[in-house]
Structure formats: C-alpha cells, structure tokens
C-alpha cells in the first residue's frame, strides 16, 4: 500500500511541473490580452460600430450562399452513393463501408449546417441593424431559415433511409420523436461501443471548447461591451454537460 502511495506521489510531482507551467503561461497570455483590450477597447468598439451595418449586409447574402453550397454538395454525394448502393451486390463489405463513410460525411455537413442556420437567424434578426432592414429582407431571412431546415431534414432522411436499406436491422424514422432511442436499440454491440468511444472523445473536446468559449465571451465583453450573459450561458451549458455525465456515471453502475 505504501509503495502505491509513493508511486502516486511521484506521478503527481512529475505532472505538477507541467501543470504549473501551463497556469503561468495562461496567466501571462490573459494579462497581455487584458492589457491590449484596455488600451485599444475604444478603437475596437468604434470599428465595430462603423462597420456593423456593412457586416450585416454581407452576412445577409453570404449565409444563404454557404447554405446552398453545403446542400448542393450533400445532395451530390448522396445521389452518387445512392447509385453505388443500387449496383451493390449486398455482400462486398468494402463497398458497403465506403458508402457508409461517405454518407456519414453528408450527415456531418448537415449537422454543421444546422448550427449555422441558428447562427444566421440570431445574427440577422438580433443585431442592431435589424431595425433598419426592409420588411422584404426580414421576410426573406425567415423564409431562408425555414427552407434551410427543410433541406437539412430531407437530406438527413434520405441518408438514414439509405443506411436502413443496407442494414435491414436498423429501425427508426427521422420524423419519429423517439428516433434516437429506436436507432440505438437496433445497433449491435460493436456499433454501440463505437458510439460510446465517440461520445467520450466528444465529451473531452467539448470540455476544452467550453474553456475557450468562456474566454472568448469574456473578451468580447471587454472589447465590445456585449455583456456577460453569453459568458453565463457557456458556464451553464458546461455545468449541464458535466452533471449529465456524472449522473449517468453514478447511476449507470447500479
């Protein structure tokens, strides 16, 4: 037992040096950014105010073009591998894995498009220049937002249906409110293990992302007086994620 304690202490002493170095570097970087913010906050805010309307006009056109590009690419990949599946003999695992891999990229792209859709709506409808937008543009923003999510749903539905055709054991419809539960139940143990590993990686990456996002929202408040509400939301989501993980870890053992 004493040997194990000594081993743990040696491991801690070895790791704490790097830990202290990271803390010191982080503190120095934070102090540097804080100093720059204090010195140039007025100029940065003035630039943001002067160019706010112009940025809004650019985003009004840039986001729909980006959305169209994502959907066109996704639809092209889906159609290509839809044809590959129709020619598939049902036995060649190499072809099956290739189809599954490419369809996964399509779903990934549409997941990103989902987040960008909400960002588009928030930036265009919630910014200061919203009051100066014409009625036609306001209506256009709403229509683009709705149609964007219609395309996302349809493309994801096609991809899920293609996967179900290749794997008859798969169950669940995209339009079913319990889709995730049914899909998970229809996966075999190897697929579930892969999901668990992906979830663990996602958990670790998201924890790091929360730290950087907190720093970003804090600095945005320093430079642009955006308020600390966004910073509080980041912390709230961080607490929710870790609480959900810890709760499941504790109760999942029973």
PDB file of N, CA, C and O in Angstrom, residues 4 6 18 28 43 51 56 85 93 98-99 110 125-126 128 149 152 158 205 213 239 243:
ATOM      1  N   UNK A   4       2.365   1.932  -3.340  1.00  0.00           N
ATOM      2  CA  UNK A   4       1.402   2.516  -4.272  1.00  0.00           C
ATOM      3  C   UNK A   4       1.243   4.006  -3.997  1.00  0.00           C
ATOM      4  O   UNK A   4       1.164   4.818  -4.929  1.00  0.00           O
ATOM      5  N   UNK A   6       3.486   6.017  -2.686  1.00  0.00           N
ATOM      6  CA  UNK A   6       4.707   6.688  -3.149  1.00  0.00           C
ATOM      7  C   UNK A   6       4.706   6.830  -4.669  1.00  0.00           C
ATOM      8  O   UNK A   6       5.162   7.836  -5.212  1.00  0.00           O
ATOM      9  N   UNK A  18       4.443  20.549 -15.201  1.00  0.00           N
ATOM     10  CA  UNK A  18       3.813  20.991 -16.448  1.00  0.00           C
ATOM     11  C   UNK A  18       2.538  21.773 -16.154  1.00  0.00           C
ATOM     12  O   UNK A  18       2.221  22.753 -16.836  1.00  0.00           O
ATOM     13  N   UNK A  28      -0.053  34.796 -18.102  1.00  0.00           N
ATOM     14  CA  UNK A  28       0.655  35.822 -18.865  1.00  0.00           C
ATOM     15  C   UNK A  28      -0.102  36.201 -20.134  1.00  0.00           C
ATOM     16  O   UNK A  28      -0.214  37.386 -20.475  1.00  0.00           O
ATOM     17  N   UNK A  43     -11.050  52.001 -29.647  1.00  0.00           N
ATOM     18  CA  UNK A  43     -10.875  51.915 -31.095  1.00  0.00           C
ATOM     19  C   UNK A  43     -11.582  50.700 -31.686  1.00  0.00           C
ATOM     20  O   UNK A  43     -12.196  50.780 -32.748  1.00  0.00           O
ATOM     21  N   UNK A  51     -18.738  49.591 -38.890  1.00  0.00           N
ATOM     22  CA  UNK A  51     -18.873  48.558 -39.916  1.00  0.00           C
ATOM     23  C   UNK A  51     -19.999  47.562 -39.632  1.00  0.00           C
ATOM     24  O   UNK A  51     -20.173  46.607 -40.379  1.00  0.00           O
ATOM     25  N   UNK A  56     -23.568  43.309 -41.572  1.00  0.00           N
ATOM     26  CA  UNK A  56     -24.903  42.724 -41.642  1.00  0.00           C
ATOM     27  C   UNK A  56     -25.339  42.468 -43.072  1.00  0.00           C
ATOM     28  O   UNK A  56     -25.938  41.432 -43.391  1.00  0.00           O
ATOM     29  N   UNK A  85     -25.037   2.175 -54.273  1.00  0.00           N
ATOM     30  CA  UNK A  85     -25.791   1.195 -53.484  1.00  0.00           C
ATOM     31  C   UNK A  85     -26.708   0.366 -54.372  1.00  0.00           C
ATOM     32  O   UNK A  85     -26.852  -0.856 -54.177  1.00  0.00           O
ATOM     33  N   UNK A  93     -18.133  -5.989 -48.568  1.00  0.00           N
ATOM     34  CA  UNK A  93     -18.040  -5.137 -47.383  1.00  0.00           C
ATOM     35  C   UNK A  93     -17.254  -3.856 -47.643  1.00  0.00           C
ATOM     36  O   UNK A  93     -17.491  -2.835 -46.999  1.00  0.00           O
ATOM     37  N   UNK A  98     -17.511   1.982 -47.752  1.00  0.00           N
ATOM     38  CA  UNK A  98     -17.299   3.229 -48.468  1.00  0.00           C
ATOM     39  C   UNK A  98     -18.583   4.058 -48.509  1.00  0.00           C
ATOM     40  O   UNK A  98     -18.561   5.264 -48.283  1.00  0.00           O
ATOM     41  N   UNK A  99     -19.703   3.402 -48.783  1.00  0.00           N
ATOM     42  CA  UNK A  99     -20.991   4.104 -48.811  1.00  0.00           C
ATOM     43  C   UNK A  99     -21.298   4.691 -47.441  1.00  0.00           C
ATOM     44  O   UNK A  99     -21.675   5.864 -47.313  1.00  0.00           O
ATOM     45  N   UNK A 110     -24.430  18.340 -42.717  1.00  0.00           N
ATOM     46  CA  UNK A 110     -25.765  18.871 -42.433  1.00  0.00           C
ATOM     47  C   UNK A 110     -25.923  19.213 -40.945  1.00  0.00           C
ATOM     48  O   UNK A 110     -26.694  20.115 -40.605  1.00  0.00           O
ATOM     49  N   UNK A 125     -31.443  38.637 -37.231  1.00  0.00           N
ATOM     50  CA  UNK A 125     -32.674  39.112 -36.583  1.00  0.00           C
ATOM     51  C   UNK A 125     -32.414  39.754 -35.219  1.00  0.00           C
ATOM     52  O   UNK A 125     -33.263  40.480 -34.707  1.00  0.00           O
ATOM     53  N   UNK A 126     -31.240  39.491 -34.649  1.00  0.00           N
ATOM     54  CA  UNK A 126     -30.992  40.006 -33.315  1.00  0.00           C
ATOM     55  C   UNK A 126     -29.984  41.123 -33.231  1.00  0.00           C
ATOM     56  O   UNK A 126     -29.747  41.667 -32.159  1.00  0.00           O
ATOM     57  N   UNK A 128     -28.095  44.921 -34.101  1.00  0.00           N
ATOM     58  CA  UNK A 128     -28.565  46.303 -34.031  1.00  0.00           C
ATOM     59  C   UNK A 128     -29.132  46.796 -35.356  1.00  0.00           C
ATOM     60  O   UNK A 128     -30.034  47.638 -35.382  1.00  0.00           O
ATOM     61  N   UNK A 149     -33.829  24.517 -43.047  1.00  0.00           N
ATOM     62  CA  UNK A 149     -34.063  23.359 -42.185  1.00  0.00           C
ATOM     63  C   UNK A 149     -34.919  22.298 -42.873  1.00  0.00           C
ATOM     64  O   UNK A 149     -34.826  21.112 -42.548  1.00  0.00           O
ATOM     65  N   UNK A 152     -32.266  20.408 -44.729  1.00  0.00           N
ATOM     66  CA  UNK A 152     -31.488  19.593 -43.778  1.00  0.00           C
ATOM     67  C   UNK A 152     -32.242  18.318 -43.431  1.00  0.00           C
ATOM     68  O   UNK A 152     -31.691  17.206 -43.467  1.00  0.00           O
ATOM     69  N   UNK A 158     -33.028  11.079 -46.271  1.00  0.00           N
ATOM     70  CA  UNK A 158     -32.569  10.244 -47.380  1.00  0.00           C
ATOM     71  C   UNK A 158     -31.357   9.406 -46.951  1.00  0.00           C
ATOM     72  O   UNK A 158     -31.265   8.214 -47.283  1.00  0.00           O
ATOM     73  N   UNK A 205     -13.399  16.905 -25.806  1.00  0.00           N
ATOM     74  CA  UNK A 205     -13.205  18.063 -26.684  1.00  0.00           C
ATOM     75  C   UNK A 205     -14.116  19.215 -26.276  1.00  0.00           C
ATOM     76  O   UNK A 205     -13.697  20.377 -26.245  1.00  0.00           O
ATOM     77  N   UNK A 213     -14.406  29.018 -25.143  1.00  0.00           N
ATOM     78  CA  UNK A 213     -15.595  29.823 -25.406  1.00  0.00           C
ATOM     79  C   UNK A 213     -15.848  30.797 -24.265  1.00  0.00           C
ATOM     80  O   UNK A 213     -16.251  31.949 -24.492  1.00  0.00           O
ATOM     81  N   UNK A 239     -21.892  23.215 -16.986  1.00  0.00           N
ATOM     82  CA  UNK A 239     -22.402  22.529 -15.794  1.00  0.00           C
ATOM     83  C   UNK A 239     -23.371  21.423 -16.184  1.00  0.00           C
ATOM     84  O   UNK A 239     -23.325  20.308 -15.639  1.00  0.00           O
ATOM     85  N   UNK A 243     -22.740  17.581 -15.370  1.00  0.00           N
ATOM     86  CA  UNK A 243     -23.720  16.993 -14.453  1.00  0.00           C
ATOM     87  C   UNK A 243     -24.381  15.774 -15.079  1.00  0.00           C
ATOM     88  O   UNK A 243     -24.580  14.749 -14.411  1.00  0.00           O
TER      89      UNK A 243
END
